C-alpha cells in the first residue's frame, strides 16, 4: 500500500451504519413530525413549582412539539414576591404580560479554555419594568425578577434558545430558590389562583 501511515489507520474491525442513520433520520422526519403538536392547548402545558418559581411551560423539548430550537414558559410572580436567582450561558428574553417590578442583573467575567470559569462582577444593576416591556438577559448574567406590586401578581413570558444545550453549553446554575419553591407542591387551578392573589399558605 502506497500510504506510509496505513498500518495505523487500517486497524479496527467495528462496522456501524452511522451515515445511513443520518439518512434514515431525515427520511423519517416527516412521519415523526406528523405526530408532534403544532397547536398546544392550556391543558397540554404543564405547571411546575420550580426552584425558579411558578412556571407554566409553553414550549419545552420534552413536550413533543414541532419546535426544534426554543423553550418558553410563562412565569407568575406572586404579589410582593420574587423569582429565584440563576445564571445561564444562553441569552434570554422575557415579555412582561402584566404587573410591574424590576430585575437585578450581575454580569460575570468568563474564561473558557480547557475548563470553564466565571466570576461575578461587584456591581449589581437594577432595571425597572412594567406591562408591555421586553426584558433582555445577556449571556452568563446572574439575574432575578422582583414583583414590586404588593397587591397584584406579575406575569412574564420567557424564551430561550435550547441550541446552547446541544452544543454542550447549557451551564444552568441555580443560585437562590424562589420563596414559594416546594418540591412537594402539586399545582392545580385552585392552588394557582391562591398564588395569583398572594394567599400562598393553605387555610388552617
PDB file of C-alpha atoms in Angstrom:
ATOM      1  CA  UNK A   1       0.000   0.000   0.000  1.00  0.00           C
ATOM      2  CA  UNK A   2       1.346   3.437  -1.001  1.00  0.00           C
ATOM      3  CA  UNK A   3       0.418   5.322   2.174  1.00  0.00           C
ATOM      4  CA  UNK A   4       3.113   5.130   4.817  1.00  0.00           C
ATOM      5  CA  UNK A   5       0.682   5.513   7.728  1.00  0.00           C
ATOM      6  CA  UNK A   6      -1.560   2.661   6.558  1.00  0.00           C
ATOM      7  CA  UNK A   7      -0.510   0.365   9.372  1.00  0.00           C
ATOM      8  CA  UNK A   8      -2.099   2.834  11.785  1.00  0.00           C
ATOM      9  CA  UNK A   9      -5.377   3.834  10.150  1.00  0.00           C
ATOM     10  CA  UNK A  10      -6.262   0.457   8.670  1.00  0.00           C
ATOM     11  CA  UNK A  11      -6.721  -1.056  12.126  1.00  0.00           C
ATOM     12  CA  UNK A  12     -10.195  -1.720  13.540  1.00  0.00           C
ATOM     13  CA  UNK A  13     -12.980  -4.205  12.778  1.00  0.00           C
ATOM     14  CA  UNK A  14     -16.094  -2.390  14.051  1.00  0.00           C
ATOM     15  CA  UNK A  15     -18.786  -1.679  11.438  1.00  0.00           C
ATOM     16  CA  UNK A  16     -21.526   0.883  12.101  1.00  0.00           C
ATOM     17  CA  UNK A  17     -24.104   2.392   9.716  1.00  0.00           C
ATOM     18  CA  UNK A  18     -23.709   5.887  11.147  1.00  0.00           C
ATOM     19  CA  UNK A  19     -24.080   7.822   7.896  1.00  0.00           C
ATOM     20  CA  UNK A  20     -27.042   5.680   6.960  1.00  0.00           C
ATOM     21  CA  UNK A  21     -28.524   6.599  10.327  1.00  0.00           C
ATOM     22  CA  UNK A  22     -28.396  10.274   9.331  1.00  0.00           C
ATOM     23  CA  UNK A  23     -30.198   9.483   6.058  1.00  0.00           C
ATOM     24  CA  UNK A  24     -32.799   7.390   7.881  1.00  0.00           C
ATOM     25  CA  UNK A  25     -33.373  10.157  10.415  1.00  0.00           C
ATOM     26  CA  UNK A  26     -34.066  12.668   7.638  1.00  0.00           C
ATOM     27  CA  UNK A  27     -36.322  10.205   5.797  1.00  0.00           C
ATOM     28  CA  UNK A  28     -38.324   9.521   8.976  1.00  0.00           C
ATOM     29  CA  UNK A  29     -38.642  13.184   9.939  1.00  0.00           C
ATOM     30  CA  UNK A  30     -41.973  13.855   8.118  1.00  0.00           C
ATOM     31  CA  UNK A  31     -43.664  10.905   9.822  1.00  0.00           C
ATOM     32  CA  UNK A  32     -42.130  11.842  13.166  1.00  0.00           C
ATOM     33  CA  UNK A  33     -43.188  15.468  12.846  1.00  0.00           C
ATOM     34  CA  UNK A  34     -46.718  14.442  11.898  1.00  0.00           C
ATOM     35  CA  UNK A  35     -47.054  13.077  15.442  1.00  0.00           C
ATOM     36  CA  UNK A  36     -45.727  16.267  17.036  1.00  0.00           C
ATOM     37  CA  UNK A  37     -48.064  19.041  18.089  1.00  0.00           C
ATOM     38  CA  UNK A  38     -48.250  22.331  16.204  1.00  0.00           C
ATOM     39  CA  UNK A  39     -51.049  23.629  18.420  1.00  0.00           C
ATOM     40  CA  UNK A  40     -50.912  23.390  22.205  1.00  0.00           C
ATOM     41  CA  UNK A  41     -53.957  23.957  24.388  1.00  0.00           C
ATOM     42  CA  UNK A  42     -53.714  25.092  28.024  1.00  0.00           C
ATOM     43  CA  UNK A  43     -54.263  21.516  29.187  1.00  0.00           C
ATOM     44  CA  UNK A  44     -51.138  20.484  27.223  1.00  0.00           C
ATOM     45  CA  UNK A  45     -48.919  22.999  29.028  1.00  0.00           C
ATOM     46  CA  UNK A  46     -47.670  21.610  32.352  1.00  0.00           C
ATOM     47  CA  UNK A  47     -47.330  23.611  35.539  1.00  0.00           C
ATOM     48  CA  UNK A  48     -44.197  23.389  37.641  1.00  0.00           C
ATOM     49  CA  UNK A  49     -43.352  24.768  41.060  1.00  0.00           C
ATOM     50  CA  UNK A  50     -39.656  25.071  40.203  1.00  0.00           C
ATOM     51  CA  UNK A  51     -36.652  26.461  42.021  1.00  0.00           C
ATOM     52  CA  UNK A  52     -37.011  29.463  39.708  1.00  0.00           C
ATOM     53  CA  UNK A  53     -40.656  29.926  40.728  1.00  0.00           C
ATOM     54  CA  UNK A  54     -44.171  29.199  39.479  1.00  0.00           C
ATOM     55  CA  UNK A  55     -43.970  28.227  35.782  1.00  0.00           C
ATOM     56  CA  UNK A  56     -46.453  27.279  33.069  1.00  0.00           C
ATOM     57  CA  UNK A  57     -44.414  25.597  30.324  1.00  0.00           C
ATOM     58  CA  UNK A  58     -45.457  26.761  26.854  1.00  0.00           C
ATOM     59  CA  UNK A  59     -42.747  25.018  24.822  1.00  0.00           C
ATOM     60  CA  UNK A  60     -40.204  22.541  26.049  1.00  0.00           C
ATOM     61  CA  UNK A  61     -38.056  19.902  24.407  1.00  0.00           C
ATOM     62  CA  UNK A  62     -39.880  17.209  26.384  1.00  0.00           C
ATOM     63  CA  UNK A  63     -43.366  18.318  25.277  1.00  0.00           C
ATOM     64  CA  UNK A  64     -43.419  16.603  21.843  1.00  0.00           C
ATOM     65  CA  UNK A  65     -43.971  19.756  19.783  1.00  0.00           C
ATOM     66  CA  UNK A  66     -42.637  20.774  16.355  1.00  0.00           C
ATOM     67  CA  UNK A  67     -40.427  23.436  17.938  1.00  0.00           C
ATOM     68  CA  UNK A  68     -36.802  22.403  17.469  1.00  0.00           C
ATOM     69  CA  UNK A  69     -34.818  25.282  18.953  1.00  0.00           C
ATOM     70  CA  UNK A  70     -36.758  27.336  21.532  1.00  0.00           C
ATOM     71  CA  UNK A  71     -38.035  26.673  25.045  1.00  0.00           C
ATOM     72  CA  UNK A  72     -40.596  29.063  26.528  1.00  0.00           C
ATOM     73  CA  UNK A  73     -42.551  29.362  29.741  1.00  0.00           C
ATOM     74  CA  UNK A  74     -44.869  31.804  31.488  1.00  0.00           C
ATOM     75  CA  UNK A  75     -43.702  32.793  34.963  1.00  0.00           C
ATOM     76  CA  UNK A  76     -46.099  34.037  37.620  1.00  0.00           C
ATOM     77  CA  UNK A  77     -44.565  36.003  40.488  1.00  0.00           C
ATOM     78  CA  UNK A  78     -46.996  36.410  43.405  1.00  0.00           C
ATOM     79  CA  UNK A  79     -47.651  39.892  44.852  1.00  0.00           C
ATOM     80  CA  UNK A  80     -44.556  41.307  46.548  1.00  0.00           C
ATOM     81  CA  UNK A  81     -42.509  38.186  45.800  1.00  0.00           C
ATOM     82  CA  UNK A  82     -39.585  37.358  43.518  1.00  0.00           C
ATOM     83  CA  UNK A  83     -38.278  34.690  41.205  1.00  0.00           C
ATOM     84  CA  UNK A  84     -35.323  32.507  42.007  1.00  0.00           C
ATOM     85  CA  UNK A  85     -31.864  33.750  41.080  1.00  0.00           C
ATOM     86  CA  UNK A  86     -29.956  31.919  38.381  1.00  0.00           C
ATOM     87  CA  UNK A  87     -27.353  32.172  35.644  1.00  0.00           C
ATOM     88  CA  UNK A  88     -27.071  30.521  32.224  1.00  0.00           C
ATOM     89  CA  UNK A  89     -24.812  30.909  29.217  1.00  0.00           C
ATOM     90  CA  UNK A  90     -27.654  31.334  26.716  1.00  0.00           C
ATOM     91  CA  UNK A  91     -29.187  34.785  26.327  1.00  0.00           C
ATOM     92  CA  UNK A  92     -32.876  35.105  27.227  1.00  0.00           C
ATOM     93  CA  UNK A  93     -35.738  37.498  26.573  1.00  0.00           C
ATOM     94  CA  UNK A  94     -38.884  37.979  28.648  1.00  0.00           C
ATOM     95  CA  UNK A  95     -42.063  39.839  27.728  1.00  0.00           C
ATOM     96  CA  UNK A  96     -43.957  41.414  30.635  1.00  0.00           C
ATOM     97  CA  UNK A  97     -47.627  40.468  30.224  1.00  0.00           C
ATOM     98  CA  UNK A  98     -48.836  42.173  33.372  1.00  0.00           C
ATOM     99  CA  UNK A  99     -47.518  43.759  36.531  1.00  0.00           C
ATOM    100  CA  UNK A 100     -44.582  45.942  37.382  1.00  0.00           C
ATOM    101  CA  UNK A 101     -41.280  45.327  39.059  1.00  0.00           C
ATOM    102  CA  UNK A 102     -37.572  45.268  38.447  1.00  0.00           C
ATOM    103  CA  UNK A 103     -34.686  42.980  37.565  1.00  0.00           C
ATOM    104  CA  UNK A 104     -31.350  42.649  39.326  1.00  0.00           C
ATOM    105  CA  UNK A 105     -28.519  41.790  36.924  1.00  0.00           C
ATOM    106  CA  UNK A 106     -24.930  40.927  37.831  1.00  0.00           C
ATOM    107  CA  UNK A 107     -22.507  40.488  34.934  1.00  0.00           C
ATOM    108  CA  UNK A 108     -19.825  37.817  35.152  1.00  0.00           C
ATOM    109  CA  UNK A 109     -16.280  37.634  33.824  1.00  0.00           C
ATOM    110  CA  UNK A 110     -15.933  34.370  31.918  1.00  0.00           C
ATOM    111  CA  UNK A 111     -12.946  32.350  30.816  1.00  0.00           C
ATOM    112  CA  UNK A 112     -13.429  29.326  28.550  1.00  0.00           C
ATOM    113  CA  UNK A 113     -10.311  27.264  27.859  1.00  0.00           C
ATOM    114  CA  UNK A 114      -9.976  23.550  28.576  1.00  0.00           C
ATOM    115  CA  UNK A 115     -12.119  24.369  31.583  1.00  0.00           C
ATOM    116  CA  UNK A 116     -14.881  26.898  32.229  1.00  0.00           C
ATOM    117  CA  UNK A 117     -14.594  29.595  34.892  1.00  0.00           C
ATOM    118  CA  UNK A 118     -16.858  32.510  35.792  1.00  0.00           C
ATOM    119  CA  UNK A 119     -16.607  35.230  38.416  1.00  0.00           C
ATOM    120  CA  UNK A 120     -19.376  37.723  39.324  1.00  0.00           C
ATOM    121  CA  UNK A 121     -18.545  41.396  38.991  1.00  0.00           C
ATOM    122  CA  UNK A 122     -19.125  43.576  42.043  1.00  0.00           C
ATOM    123  CA  UNK A 123     -21.813  45.825  40.530  1.00  0.00           C
ATOM    124  CA  UNK A 124     -25.466  44.735  40.644  1.00  0.00           C
ATOM    125  CA  UNK A 125     -27.618  46.674  38.177  1.00  0.00           C
ATOM    126  CA  UNK A 126     -31.323  47.364  38.617  1.00  0.00           C
ATOM    127  CA  UNK A 127     -33.743  47.601  35.681  1.00  0.00           C
ATOM    128  CA  UNK A 128     -37.372  48.696  36.148  1.00  0.00           C
ATOM    129  CA  UNK A 129     -40.096  47.066  34.037  1.00  0.00           C
ATOM    130  CA  UNK A 130     -43.882  47.122  33.614  1.00  0.00           C
ATOM    131  CA  UNK A 131     -46.533  45.502  31.415  1.00  0.00           C
ATOM    132  CA  UNK A 132     -45.641  45.758  27.737  1.00  0.00           C
ATOM    133  CA  UNK A 133     -41.870  45.861  28.291  1.00  0.00           C
ATOM    134  CA  UNK A 134     -39.317  43.367  26.995  1.00  0.00           C
ATOM    135  CA  UNK A 135     -36.505  42.264  29.313  1.00  0.00           C
ATOM    136  CA  UNK A 136     -33.182  41.161  27.794  1.00  0.00           C
ATOM    137  CA  UNK A 137     -30.859  38.882  29.766  1.00  0.00           C
ATOM    138  CA  UNK A 138     -27.290  38.893  28.354  1.00  0.00           C
ATOM    139  CA  UNK A 139     -25.309  35.642  28.265  1.00  0.00           C
ATOM    140  CA  UNK A 140     -23.936  34.439  31.592  1.00  0.00           C
ATOM    141  CA  UNK A 141     -25.663  37.139  33.652  1.00  0.00           C
ATOM    142  CA  UNK A 142     -26.859  36.375  37.178  1.00  0.00           C
ATOM    143  CA  UNK A 143     -30.434  37.660  37.284  1.00  0.00           C
ATOM    144  CA  UNK A 144     -33.612  37.773  39.342  1.00  0.00           C
ATOM    145  CA  UNK A 145     -37.106  39.202  38.759  1.00  0.00           C
ATOM    146  CA  UNK A 146     -38.845  41.090  41.577  1.00  0.00           C
ATOM    147  CA  UNK A 147     -42.561  41.929  41.686  1.00  0.00           C
ATOM    148  CA  UNK A 148     -42.809  45.471  43.087  1.00  0.00           C
ATOM    149  CA  UNK A 149     -46.590  45.355  43.498  1.00  0.00           C
ATOM    150  CA  UNK A 150     -47.712  44.073  46.896  1.00  0.00           C
ATOM    151  CA  UNK A 151     -51.280  43.532  45.676  1.00  0.00           C
ATOM    152  CA  UNK A 152     -51.071  42.058  42.183  1.00  0.00           C
ATOM    153  CA  UNK A 153     -49.092  39.243  40.526  1.00  0.00           C
ATOM    154  CA  UNK A 154     -46.647  39.789  37.692  1.00  0.00           C
ATOM    155  CA  UNK A 155     -46.627  37.539  34.630  1.00  0.00           C
ATOM    156  CA  UNK A 156     -43.644  37.152  32.307  1.00  0.00           C
ATOM    157  CA  UNK A 157     -43.132  35.094  29.133  1.00  0.00           C
ATOM    158  CA  UNK A 158     -39.586  33.724  28.851  1.00  0.00           C
ATOM    159  CA  UNK A 159     -37.981  32.424  25.636  1.00  0.00           C
ATOM    160  CA  UNK A 160     -34.527  30.892  25.445  1.00  0.00           C
ATOM    161  CA  UNK A 161     -32.606  29.081  22.701  1.00  0.00           C
ATOM    162  CA  UNK A 162     -32.081  25.416  23.535  1.00  0.00           C
ATOM    163  CA  UNK A 163     -29.319  25.065  20.889  1.00  0.00           C
ATOM    164  CA  UNK A 164     -26.803  26.044  23.576  1.00  0.00           C
ATOM    165  CA  UNK A 165     -27.572  22.798  25.391  1.00  0.00           C
ATOM    166  CA  UNK A 166     -26.944  20.682  22.301  1.00  0.00           C
ATOM    167  CA  UNK A 167     -23.627  22.479  21.797  1.00  0.00           C
ATOM    168  CA  UNK A 168     -22.521  21.440  25.295  1.00  0.00           C
ATOM    169  CA  UNK A 169     -23.004  24.970  26.683  1.00  0.00           C
ATOM    170  CA  UNK A 170     -26.104  24.542  28.835  1.00  0.00           C
ATOM    171  CA  UNK A 171     -24.378  25.681  32.048  1.00  0.00           C
ATOM    172  CA  UNK A 172     -27.559  26.407  34.010  1.00  0.00           C
ATOM    173  CA  UNK A 173     -26.911  27.156  37.678  1.00  0.00           C
ATOM    174  CA  UNK A 174     -29.497  27.986  40.354  1.00  0.00           C
ATOM    175  CA  UNK A 175     -28.072  30.358  42.955  1.00  0.00           C
ATOM    176  CA  UNK A 176     -31.199  31.094  45.026  1.00  0.00           C
ATOM    177  CA  UNK A 177     -34.627  29.461  45.151  1.00  0.00           C
ATOM    178  CA  UNK A 178     -37.892  31.351  44.750  1.00  0.00           C
ATOM    179  CA  UNK A 179     -39.621  31.869  48.147  1.00  0.00           C
ATOM    180  CA  UNK A 180     -42.589  29.716  47.070  1.00  0.00           C
ATOM    181  CA  UNK A 181     -40.462  26.756  45.982  1.00  0.00           C
ATOM    182  CA  UNK A 182     -41.651  23.499  47.494  1.00  0.00           C
ATOM    183  CA  UNK A 183     -40.795  20.257  45.644  1.00  0.00           C
ATOM    184  CA  UNK A 184     -43.828  18.533  47.165  1.00  0.00           C
ATOM    185  CA  UNK A 185     -46.337  21.004  45.698  1.00  0.00           C
ATOM    186  CA  UNK A 186     -48.678  19.644  43.010  1.00  0.00           C
ATOM    187  CA  UNK A 187     -50.276  22.554  41.179  1.00  0.00           C
ATOM    188  CA  UNK A 188     -53.896  22.768  40.082  1.00  0.00           C
ATOM    189  CA  UNK A 189     -56.193  25.636  39.112  1.00  0.00           C
ATOM    190  CA  UNK A 190     -57.296  26.316  42.701  1.00  0.00           C
ATOM    191  CA  UNK A 191     -53.758  26.414  44.075  1.00  0.00           C
ATOM    192  CA  UNK A 192     -52.533  28.626  41.225  1.00  0.00           C
ATOM    193  CA  UNK A 193     -55.349  31.083  41.986  1.00  0.00           C
ATOM    194  CA  UNK A 194     -54.065  31.304  45.555  1.00  0.00           C
ATOM    195  CA  UNK A 195     -50.624  32.282  44.256  1.00  0.00           C
ATOM    196  CA  UNK A 196     -52.180  34.913  41.989  1.00  0.00           C
ATOM    197  CA  UNK A 197     -53.730  36.725  44.934  1.00  0.00           C
ATOM    198  CA  UNK A 198     -50.785  36.195  47.253  1.00  0.00           C
ATOM    199  CA  UNK A 199     -52.603  33.778  49.586  1.00  0.00           C
ATOM    200  CA  UNK A 200     -49.886  31.164  49.418  1.00  0.00           C
ATOM    201  CA  UNK A 201     -50.345  29.310  52.699  1.00  0.00           C
ATOM    202  CA  UNK A 202     -53.028  26.672  52.989  1.00  0.00           C
ATOM    203  CA  UNK A 203     -56.007  27.597  55.170  1.00  0.00           C
ATOM    204  CA  UNK A 204     -55.824  26.239  58.727  1.00  0.00           C
TER     205      UNK A 204
END
